[in-house]
Coordinates of N, CA and C in Angstrom, one line a residue:
X150 N 37.6 -46.4 -153.5 CA 37.6 -45.9 -154.7 C 37.3 -44.4 -154.5
X151 N 36.0 -44.1 -154.2 CA 35.5 -42.8 -154.0 C 36.5 -42.0 -153.2
X152 N 36.9 -41.9 -152.1 CA 37.8 -41.4 -151.3 C 39.0 -41.1 -152.2
X153 N 39.6 -42.1 -153.0 CA 40.7 -42.0 -153.7 C 40.6 -41.0 -154.8
X154 N 39.6 -41.0 -155.2 CA 39.1 -40.0 -156.5 C 38.8 -38.4 -155.9
X155 N 38.3 -38.8 -154.7 CA 37.7 -37.5 -154.0 C 39.4 -36.7 -153.7
X156 N 40.5 -37.6 -153.2 CA 41.6 -36.8 -152.8 C 42.3 -36.4 -154.4
X157 N 42.3 -37.1 -155.2 CA 42.8 -36.5 -156.6 C 42.1 -35.4 -157.1
X158 N 41.0 -35.3 -156.8 CA 40.2 -34.1 -157.5 C 40.6 -33.1 -156.4
X159 N 40.8 -33.1 -155.4 CA 41.0 -31.9 -154.8 C 42.7 -31.3 -155.2
X160 N 43.6 -32.5 -155.1 CA 44.7 -31.7 -155.5 C 45.0 -31.4 -156.8
X161 N 44.3 -31.9 -157.8 CA 44.4 -30.8 -159.2 C 43.6 -29.7 -158.9
X162 N 42.6 -29.6 -158.0 CA 41.7 -28.2 -158.2 C 42.4 -27.4 -157.5
X163 N 43.8 -27.9 -156.6 CA 44.6 -26.5 -156.1 C 45.5 -25.8 -156.9
X164 N 45.6 -26.5 -158.4 CA 46.4 -25.9 -159.1 C 45.4 -25.0 -159.8
X165 N 46.2 -23.7 -160.3 CA 45.4 -22.6 -161.0 C 45.2 -23.0 -162.6
X166 N 45.7 -24.2 -163.3 CA 45.9 -24.2 -164.4 C 45.0 -25.6 -164.8
X167 N 44.3 -26.0 -163.6 CA 43.5 -26.9 -164.0 C 41.9 -26.3 -163.9
X168 N 41.2 -27.0 -164.9 CA 39.5 -26.7 -165.2 C 38.7 -27.7 -164.7
X169 N 37.7 -27.3 -164.2 CA 36.8 -28.1 -163.4 C 36.6 -29.3 -164.1
X170 N 36.7 -30.7 -164.0 CA 36.6 -32.0 -164.4 C 37.3 -32.2 -165.7
X171 N 38.3 -31.2 -166.2 CA 38.9 -31.5 -167.5 C 40.1 -32.1 -167.5
X172 N 40.6 -33.2 -166.2 CA 41.5 -33.9 -166.1 C 41.3 -35.0 -165.9
X173 N 40.3 -35.1 -164.8 CA 40.1 -36.4 -164.1 C 38.5 -36.5 -164.6
X174 N 38.6 -37.8 -165.3 CA 36.8 -38.0 -165.5 C 36.6 -39.3 -165.3
X175 N 35.7 -39.5 -164.7 CA 34.9 -41.2 -164.8 C 33.7 -41.3 -166.2
X176 N 34.1 -42.1 -166.5 CA 33.6 -43.1 -167.8 C 32.9 -44.4 -167.5
X177 N 31.6 -44.5 -166.9 CA 31.4 -45.7 -166.8 C 32.0 -46.2 -165.3
X178 N 32.3 -47.5 -165.3 CA 33.2 -47.9 -164.1 C 34.8 -47.5 -164.2
X179 N 35.2 -46.7 -165.2 CA 36.8 -46.4 -165.2 C 36.7 -44.7 -164.6
X180 N 37.7 -44.4 -164.3 CA 38.2 -42.9 -163.8 C 39.2 -42.8 -164.7
X181 N 39.7 -41.8 -165.6 CA 40.6 -41.4 -166.5 C 41.4 -40.1 -166.1
X182 N 42.7 -40.0 -165.7 CA 43.3 -38.9 -165.6 C 44.3 -38.7 -166.8
X183 N 43.9 -37.7 -167.2 CA 44.4 -37.4 -168.6 C 45.8 -36.7 -168.5
X184 N 46.8 -36.9 -169.5 CA 47.9 -36.3 -169.5 C 47.9 -34.9 -169.9
X185 N 48.7 -34.2 -169.5 CA 49.1 -32.3 -169.9 C 50.3 -32.1 -169.6
X186 N 50.2 -31.0 -170.2 CA 51.7 -30.4 -170.3 C 52.2 -29.8 -168.9
X187 N 51.0 -29.3 -168.3 CA 51.2 -28.9 -166.8 C 51.3 -29.9 -165.4
X188 N 50.6 -30.8 -165.9 CA 50.6 -31.8 -165.0 C 51.7 -33.0 -164.9
X189 N 52.3 -32.6 -163.9 CA 53.5 -33.4 -163.6 C 53.0 -34.7 -162.6
X190 N 53.2 -35.7 -163.0 CA 52.4 -37.1 -162.2 C 53.6 -38.0 -162.1
X191 N 54.5 -38.3 -160.8 CA 55.3 -38.7 -160.3 C 55.5 -40.6 -161.2
X192 N 54.0 -40.8 -161.0 CA 54.1 -42.1 -161.5 C 54.5 -42.4 -162.6
X193 N 54.0 -41.5 -163.6 CA 54.3 -41.6 -164.9 C 55.9 -41.5 -165.3
X194 N 56.4 -40.4 -164.5 CA 57.6 -40.1 -164.7 C 58.8 -41.2 -163.8
X195 N 58.4 -42.1 -163.0 CA 58.8 -43.1 -162.7 C 59.0 -44.3 -163.6
X196 N 57.9 -44.4 -163.8 CA 57.7 -45.9 -164.6 C 58.4 -45.6 -165.9
X197 N 58.6 -44.0 -166.7 CA 59.6 -43.9 -168.0 C 60.7 -44.0 -167.3
X198 N 61.3 -43.3 -166.3 CA 62.9 -43.4 -165.7 C 63.3 -45.1 -165.8
X199 N 62.3 -46.0 -165.0 CA 62.5 -47.3 -165.1 C 62.7 -47.9 -166.1
X200 N 61.9 -47.8 -167.4 CA 62.2 -48.4 -168.4 C 63.6 -47.8 -169.1
X201 N 64.0 -46.6 -169.2 CA 65.0 -46.2 -169.8 C 66.4 -46.8 -168.9
X202 N 66.4 -46.7 -167.4 CA 67.1 -47.1 -166.8 C 67.3 -48.7 -166.7
X203 N 66.5 -49.7 -166.7 CA 66.7 -51.0 -166.7 C 67.4 -51.5 -167.9
X204 N 66.7 -50.5 -169.0 CA 67.1 -51.2 -170.7 C 68.7 -50.9 -170.9
X205 N 69.1 -49.6 -170.5 CA 70.0 -49.1 -171.0 C 71.0 -48.3 -170.3
X206 N 71.1 -48.4 -169.1 CA 71.9 -47.7 -168.0 C 73.3 -47.5 -168.2
X207 N 73.7 -48.6 -168.8 CA 75.3 -48.3 -168.8 C 75.6 -47.2 -169.9
X208 N 74.6 -47.1 -170.9 CA 74.7 -46.4 -172.3 C 74.5 -44.8 -172.1
X209 N 73.7 -44.6 -170.9 CA 73.6 -43.4 -170.5 C 74.5 -42.3 -170.0
X210 N 74.4 -41.3 -170.7 CA 75.3 -39.8 -170.5 C 75.0 -39.4 -169.2
X211 N 76.2 -38.7 -168.4 CA 75.8 -38.1 -167.2 C 74.8 -37.5 -167.0
X212 N 74.1 -36.6 -168.3 CA 72.9 -35.8 -168.1 C 71.7 -36.7 -167.8
X213 N 71.7 -37.8 -168.4 CA 70.8 -38.8 -168.2 C 70.8 -39.4 -167.2
X214 N 71.7 -39.5 -166.2 CA 71.5 -39.8 -164.9 C 71.1 -39.1 -164.4
X215 N 71.1 -37.6 -164.5 CA 71.0 -36.7 -163.6 C 69.4 -36.7 -163.4
X216 N 68.9 -36.7 -164.6 CA 67.5 -37.0 -164.8 C 67.0 -38.0 -164.4
X217 N 67.6 -39.0 -164.1 CA 67.0 -40.2 -163.7 C 66.9 -40.2 -162.0
X218 N 67.9 -39.6 -161.4 CA 68.2 -39.4 -160.1 C 67.1 -38.4 -159.6
X219 N 66.9 -37.3 -160.4 CA 65.9 -36.4 -159.9 C 64.3 -36.8 -159.6
X220 N 64.2 -37.8 -160.9 CA 63.1 -38.4 -160.7 C 62.7 -39.5 -159.2
X221 N 63.7 -40.5 -159.0 CA 64.3 -41.2 -158.2 C 63.8 -40.5 -156.7
X222 N 64.5 -39.2 -156.5 CA 64.6 -38.8 -155.2 C 63.1 -38.0 -154.9
X223 N 62.3 -38.0 -155.8 CA 60.6 -37.7 -155.7 C 60.0 -38.5 -155.1
X224 N 60.6 -39.6 -155.1 CA 60.0 -40.5 -154.3 C 59.7 -40.7 -153.1
X225 N 58.4 -40.6 -152.6 CA 58.5 -40.3 -151.0 C 57.5 -41.3 -150.5
X226 N 57.4 -42.2 -150.8 CA 56.9 -43.5 -150.0 C 55.3 -44.0 -150.6
X227 N 55.0 -44.7 -150.1 CA 53.8 -45.5 -150.7 C 52.8 -44.4 -151.5
X228 N 52.2 -45.3 -152.5 CA 51.2 -44.4 -153.4 C 49.9 -44.8 -152.4
X229 N 49.3 -43.4 -152.4 CA 47.8 -43.1 -152.0 C 48.1 -43.8 -150.6
X230 N 49.0 -43.5 -149.8 CA 49.0 -44.1 -148.3 C 47.9 -43.9 -147.6
X231 N 47.7 -44.7 -147.0 CA 46.1 -44.7 -146.5 C 44.8 -45.3 -146.9
X232 N 44.9 -45.5 -148.2 CA 43.8 -46.1 -148.8 C 44.4 -47.6 -148.9
X233 N 43.1 -48.2 -148.9 CA 43.1 -49.8 -148.9 C 42.4 -50.7 -149.7
X234 N 41.9 -49.9 -150.9 CA 41.3 -50.6 -152.4 C 42.0 -51.5 -152.7
X235 N 41.6 -52.6 -153.2 CA 42.6 -53.8 -153.7 C 43.5 -53.2 -155.0
X236 N 42.9 -52.4 -155.8 CA 43.7 -51.7 -157.1 C 44.8 -50.6 -156.2
X237 N 44.3 -49.9 -155.3 CA 45.4 -49.3 -154.8 C 46.7 -50.0 -154.1
X238 N 46.4 -50.9 -153.4 CA 47.4 -52.0 -152.8 C 48.3 -52.3 -153.9
X239 N 47.3 -53.0 -155.0 CA 48.4 -53.7 -156.3 C 49.6 -52.5 -156.5
X240 N 48.6 -51.3 -157.2 CA 49.6 -50.2 -157.5 C 50.5 -49.8 -156.7
X241 N 50.2 -49.9 -155.6 CA 51.3 -49.4 -154.4 C 52.6 -49.9 -154.4
X242 N 52.4 -51.4 -154.3 CA 53.2 -52.5 -154.7 C 53.9 -52.7 -155.7
X243 N 53.2 -52.5 -156.8 CA 53.9 -52.1 -158.1 C 55.1 -51.2 -158.4
X244 N 54.6 -49.8 -157.8 CA 55.2 -48.5 -158.0 C 56.5 -48.8 -157.0
X245 N 56.6 -49.5 -155.9 CA 57.6 -49.4 -155.0 C 58.5 -50.5 -155.6
X246 N 58.1 -51.6 -156.1 CA 59.1 -52.4 -156.9 C 59.7 -52.0 -157.8
X247 N 59.3 -50.8 -158.8 CA 59.7 -50.3 -159.9 C 60.9 -49.3 -159.0
X248 N 60.5 -48.7 -158.4 CA 61.7 -47.7 -157.6 C 62.4 -48.2 -157.2
X249 N 62.1 -49.5 -156.3 CA 63.7 -50.3 -155.7 C 64.4 -51.0 -156.8
X250 N 64.1 -51.1 -157.7 CA 64.8 -52.0 -158.7 C 65.4 -51.2 -159.4
X251 N 65.1 -49.8 -159.9 CA 65.6 -48.6 -160.6 C 67.0 -48.4 -159.7
X252 N 66.5 -48.1 -158.6 CA 67.4 -47.5 -157.5 C 68.7 -48.4 -157.5
X253 N 68.3 -49.7 -157.3 CA 69.4 -50.7 -157.0 C 70.4 -50.4 -158.5
X254 N 69.6 -50.5 -159.7 CA 70.7 -50.2 -160.9 C 71.5 -49.2 -160.9
X255 N 70.7 -47.8 -160.4 CA 71.5 -46.8 -160.7 C 72.5 -46.8 -159.5
X256 N 72.3 -47.2 -158.3 CA 73.4 -47.3 -157.2 C 74.7 -48.0 -157.8
X257 N 74.2 -49.3 -158.3 CA 75.3 -50.4 -158.8 C 76.4 -49.4 -160.1
X258 N 75.5 -49.0 -160.9 CA 76.5 -48.0 -162.2 C 76.7 -47.1 -161.6
X259 N 76.5 -46.2 -160.5 CA 77.1 -45.1 -159.8 C 78.7 -45.8 -159.4
X260 N 78.5 -46.8 -158.5 CA 79.6 -47.5 -157.8 C 80.5 -47.8 -158.9
X261 N 80.0 -48.6 -160.1 CA 81.0 -48.8 -161.4 C 81.5 -47.8 -161.9
X262 N 81.0 -46.5 -161.7 CA 81.9 -45.5 -162.3 C 82.6 -44.5 -161.4
X263 N 82.5 -45.2 -159.8 CA 83.4 -44.3 -159.0 C 82.8 -43.2 -158.6
X264 N 81.5 -43.1 -158.9 CA 80.8 -41.9 -158.3 C 80.0 -42.3 -156.9
X265 N 80.9 -42.5 -155.9 CA 80.8 -43.3 -154.7 C 79.4 -42.2 -154.0
X266 N 79.8 -40.9 -153.8 CA 79.0 -40.0 -153.2 C 77.4 -40.4 -153.4
X267 N 77.2 -40.1 -154.8 CA 76.4 -40.1 -155.1 C 75.2 -41.6 -155.2
X268 N 76.3 -42.5 -155.4 CA 75.8 -43.9 -155.1 C 75.6 -44.0 -153.7
X269 N 76.1 -43.6 -152.7 CA 75.9 -43.5 -151.1 C 74.5 -42.7 -150.6
X270 N 74.7 -41.7 -151.4 CA 73.2 -40.6 -151.2 C 72.1 -41.5 -151.7
X271 N 72.3 -42.2 -152.7 CA 70.7 -43.0 -153.4 C 70.6 -43.9 -152.7
X272 N 71.6 -44.7 -152.4 CA 71.2 -46.0 -151.4 C 70.5 -45.8 -150.2
X273 N 71.1 -44.5 -149.6 CA 70.4 -44.2 -148.2 C 68.9 -43.8 -148.7
X274 N 68.8 -43.2 -149.6 CA 67.0 -42.5 -149.9 C 66.8 -44.0 -150.2
X275 N 67.1 -45.0 -150.7 CA 66.2 -45.7 -151.0 C 65.6 -47.0 -150.1
X276 N 67.0 -47.0 -149.2 CA 66.6 -47.7 -148.0 C 65.8 -47.3 -146.7
X277 N 65.4 -45.9 -147.2 CA 64.1 -45.3 -146.0 C 63.2 -45.7 -146.4
X278 N 62.9 -46.4 -147.5 CA 61.5 -47.0 -148.0 C 61.7 -48.4 -147.9
X279 N 62.6 -48.9 -147.8 CA 62.9 -50.5 -147.9 C 64.3 -51.2 -147.2
X280 N 64.1 -51.1 -145.9 CA 65.2 -50.8 -145.0 C 65.8 -52.0 -144.9
X281 N 65.2 -53.3 -145.2 CA 65.7 -54.9 -145.1 C 66.2 -55.1 -146.6
X282 N 66.4 -54.3 -147.1 CA 66.5 -55.0 -148.9 C 68.0 -55.2 -149.0
X283 N 68.3 -56.5 -148.8 CA 69.6 -56.7 -148.2 C 70.5 -56.5 -150.1
X284 N 70.3 -56.7 -151.4 CA 70.9 -56.4 -152.0 C 71.5 -55.0 -152.1
X285 N 70.6 -54.2 -151.9 CA 70.6 -52.6 -151.3 C 71.8 -52.4 -150.3
X286 N 71.3 -53.1 -149.4 CA 72.4 -52.8 -147.9 C 73.7 -53.1 -148.6
X287 N 74.3 -54.3 -149.1 CA 75.5 -54.6 -149.7 C 76.2 -53.8 -150.6
X288 N 75.2 -53.0 -151.4 CA 75.6 -51.8 -152.4 C 76.2 -51.0 -151.8
X289 N 75.6 -50.3 -150.8 CA 75.7 -49.4 -149.6 C 76.9 -49.7 -148.9
X290 N 77.2 -50.8 -148.4 CA 78.5 -51.1 -147.5 C 79.6 -51.2 -148.3
X291 N 79.6 -51.6 -149.6 CA 80.4 -51.6 -150.7 C 81.0 -50.3 -151.2
X292 N 79.9 -49.4 -151.7 CA 80.5 -48.3 -152.0 C 81.2 -47.2 -150.8
X293 N 80.9 -47.4 -149.6 CA 81.0 -46.9 -148.7 C 82.4 -47.2 -148.4
X294 N 82.7 -48.6 -148.6 CA 84.1 -49.0 -148.2 C 85.0 -48.2 -149.6
X295 N 84.6 -48.7 -150.6 CA 85.5 -48.2 -151.9 C 85.6 -46.2 -151.6
X296 N 84.7 -45.9 -151.1 CA 84.9 -44.4 -151.1 C 85.9 -44.2 -149.2
X297 N 86.5 -44.9 -149.1 CA 87.5 -45.2 -147.8 C 86.9 -44.4 -146.5
X298 N 85.6 -45.2 -146.7 CA 84.6 -44.8 -145.6 C 84.4 -46.5 -144.8
X299 N 85.3 -47.1 -144.8 CA 85.1 -48.5 -144.1 C 84.8 -48.5 -142.7
X300 N 85.0 -47.5 -141.7 CA 84.6 -48.0 -140.6 C 83.0 -47.5 -140.4
X301 N 82.4 -46.2 -141.4 CA 81.2 -45.8 -141.8 C 80.6 -47.3 -141.9
X302 N 81.0 -48.1 -143.3 CA 80.3 -49.4 -143.3 C 79.9 -50.3 -142.1
X303 N 81.0 -50.4 -141.7 CA 80.8 -51.2 -140.6 C 79.8 -51.1 -139.2
X304 N 80.0 -49.6 -139.3 CA 79.0 -48.9 -138.2 C 77.5 -49.1 -138.7
X305 N 77.2 -49.2 -139.8 CA 76.1 -49.1 -140.5 C 75.3 -50.4 -140.6
X306 N 76.6 -51.9 -141.0 CA 76.2 -53.0 -140.8 C 75.7 -53.5 -139.3
X307 N 76.6 -53.1 -138.4 CA 76.3 -53.3 -136.8 C 74.8 -52.9 -136.6
X308 N 74.5 -51.5 -136.5 CA 73.3 -50.9 -136.5 C 72.2 -51.3 -137.2
X309 N 72.5 -52.0 -138.6 CA 71.8 -52.7 -139.3 C 71.2 -54.0 -138.9
X310 N 72.2 -54.8 -138.7 CA 72.1 -56.3 -138.2 C 71.6 -56.1 -136.7
X311 N 71.4 -55.2 -136.3 CA 70.5 -55.1 -135.1 C 69.0 -54.6 -134.9
X312 N 69.0 -54.6 -136.3 CA 67.4 -53.9 -136.4 C 66.8 -55.2 -136.8
X313 N 67.3 -56.4 -138.0 CA 66.9 -57.1 -138.5 C 66.7 -58.5 -137.4
X314 N 67.4 -58.3 -136.4 CA 67.2 -59.4 -135.5 C 66.4 -59.0 -134.9
X315 N 66.0 -57.5 -134.3 CA 64.9 -57.0 -133.1 C 63.6 -57.1 -133.6
X316 N 63.8 -56.6 -135.3 CA 62.0 -56.5 -135.9 C 61.7 -57.9 -136.5
X317 N 62.8 -58.5 -137.2 CA 62.5 -59.6 -138.2 C 62.6 -60.9 -137.5
X318 N 63.7 -61.0 -136.1 CA 64.2 -62.2 -135.7 C 65.0 -63.1 -136.8
X319 N 65.7 -62.5 -137.7 CA 66.5 -63.3 -138.8 C 67.5 -63.0 -138.5
X320 N 68.6 -63.2 -139.3 CA 70.3 -63.2 -139.8 C 70.6 -62.9 -141.0
X321 N 71.4 -62.1 -141.2 CA 71.4 -61.7 -143.0 C 71.9 -62.9 -143.5
X322 N 71.6 -62.7 -145.1 CA 72.1 -63.7 -146.2 C 73.4 -64.1 -146.0
X323 N 74.0 -65.1 -146.8 CA 75.5 -65.3 -146.4 C 76.1 -64.0 -147.4
X324 N 75.6 -63.7 -148.6 CA 76.3 -62.6 -149.4 C 76.3 -61.6 -148.5
X325 N 75.6 -60.8 -147.7 CA 75.8 -60.0 -146.8 C 76.8 -59.9 -145.9
X326 N 77.0 -61.4 -145.1 CA 78.0 -61.5 -144.3 C 79.2 -61.6 -144.7
X327 N 79.4 -62.2 -146.3 CA 80.8 -62.2 -146.8 C 80.8 -60.7 -146.8
X328 N 80.5 -60.1 -147.6 CA 80.6 -58.9 -148.2 C 81.3 -57.8 -146.5
X329 N 80.6 -58.0 -145.5 CA 81.1 -57.2 -144.7 C 82.1 -57.9 -143.9
X330 N 82.7 -59.0 -144.3 CA 83.6 -59.7 -143.9 C 85.2 -59.2 -144.1
X331 N 84.5 -59.2 -146.0 CA 86.0 -58.5 -146.8 C 86.0 -56.9 -146.0
X332 N 84.9 -56.6 -145.7 CA 85.1 -55.0 -145.7 C 86.4 -55.0 -144.4
X333 N 85.5 -55.7 -143.4 CA 86.5 -56.0 -142.0 C 87.9 -55.9 -142.4
X334 N 88.0 -56.7 -143.2 CA 89.7 -57.1 -143.5 C 90.1 -56.7 -144.7
X335 N 89.4 -55.6 -145.0 CA 90.0 -54.7 -146.2 C 91.5 -54.1 -145.8
X336 N 92.5 -54.7 -145.8 CA 93.8 -54.4 -146.0 C 94.8 -54.3 -147.4
X337 N 94.2 -54.7 -148.1 CA 95.1 -55.1 -149.3 C 94.6 -54.8 -150.6
X338 N 95.2 -54.7 -151.7 CA 95.0 -54.1 -152.8 C 93.8 -55.4 -153.5
X339 N 94.5 -56.7 -153.1 CA 93.9 -57.7 -153.9 C 92.3 -57.6 -153.3
X340 N 91.9 -57.2 -152.1 CA 90.9 -57.7 -151.5 C 90.0 -56.1 -151.7
X341 N 90.4 -55.5 -151.9 CA 89.8 -53.9 -152.5 C 89.6 -54.3 -154.0
X342 N 90.0 -55.0 -154.7 CA 89.4 -55.4 -156.0 C 88.7 -56.3 -156.2
X343 N 88.8 -57.5 -155.1 CA 87.8 -58.4 -155.2 C 86.1 -57.7 -154.8
X344 N 86.7 -56.8 -154.1 CA 85.0 -55.9 -153.4 C 84.4 -55.4 -154.6
X345 N 85.1 -54.4 -155.2 CA 84.9 -53.5 -156.6 C 84.3 -54.4 -157.7
X346 N 84.8 -55.9 -157.5 CA 84.6 -56.7 -158.6 C 82.9 -57.0 -158.3
X347 N 82.4 -57.0 -156.6 CA 80.9 -57.3 -156.5 C 80.2 -56.3 -157.2
X348 N 80.5 -55.3 -157.8 CA 79.8 -54.0 -157.8 C 79.3 -54.7 -159.5
X349 N 79.9 -55.4 -160.4 CA 80.2 -55.8 -161.8 C 79.6 -57.4 -161.6
X350 N 79.0 -58.0 -160.4 CA 78.6 -59.3 -160.4 C 79.6 -60.4 -161.0
X351 N 80.9 -59.9 -160.5 CA 82.1 -61.1 -160.6 C 82.5 -61.2 -159.3
X352 N 83.4 -62.5 -159.2 CA 84.4 -62.6 -158.3 C 85.5 -62.5 -158.3
X353 N 86.1 -61.4 -158.0 CA 87.5 -60.9 -158.1 C 88.4 -62.0 -158.2
X354 N 88.6 -63.0 -157.0 CA 89.4 -63.7 -156.9 C 89.2 -65.2 -157.8
X355 N 88.1 -65.2 -158.2 CA 87.9 -66.7 -158.8 C 88.4 -66.3 -160.1
X356 N 88.2 -64.9 -160.7 CA 88.6 -64.4 -162.2 C 90.1 -64.6 -162.2
X357 N 91.0 -64.1 -161.0 CA 92.3 -64.1 -160.9 C 92.8 -65.5 -161.1
X358 N 92.1 -66.6 -160.5 CA 92.7 -67.7 -160.8 C 92.6 -68.5 -162.1
X359 N 91.5 -68.2 -162.6 CA 90.8 -68.6 -164.1 C 92.1 -68.4 -165.3

């Protein structure tokens, strides 16, 4: 804890707007970081973005999505990497989970809106920090295929499956295998529609038969 507080104080002191002990205070057993107009804390922005995204992403205007993307791209890995205190580990896992779930939601939304390039970029960014998250991998494969980059999707999958077998000793989930098989056999409009339906959480073939 002392090491983490020292690192935070050092970061704050590097800003000309900061006055000594004015924003990071220790009161008894608690250390308090006070909000300030000049102090841009990524964790606050990430949590606010997640709350907005997970509650009403379908209602957001394009400018709102742009703001969300700017926050997600600021995520650069584990919170206070190198610190192993219990509270740091807990907060690190919480923030990582929030980032991944928000990224998943936004990638899916962008894919639904046919904003494939943006969806691909965000999926690749998120997979830098959680490369074995299969739901995110599936979304990336789908939007690559919908963006007429079927061969890129197949190459990505072949590389990724080699990694998980080597590093984890496991095979992909059935849903992931089904997705790549559809992409490998993407030769007609029906298959394309079924693939697109996966972004909406529906099965296009079952729906067409109902």
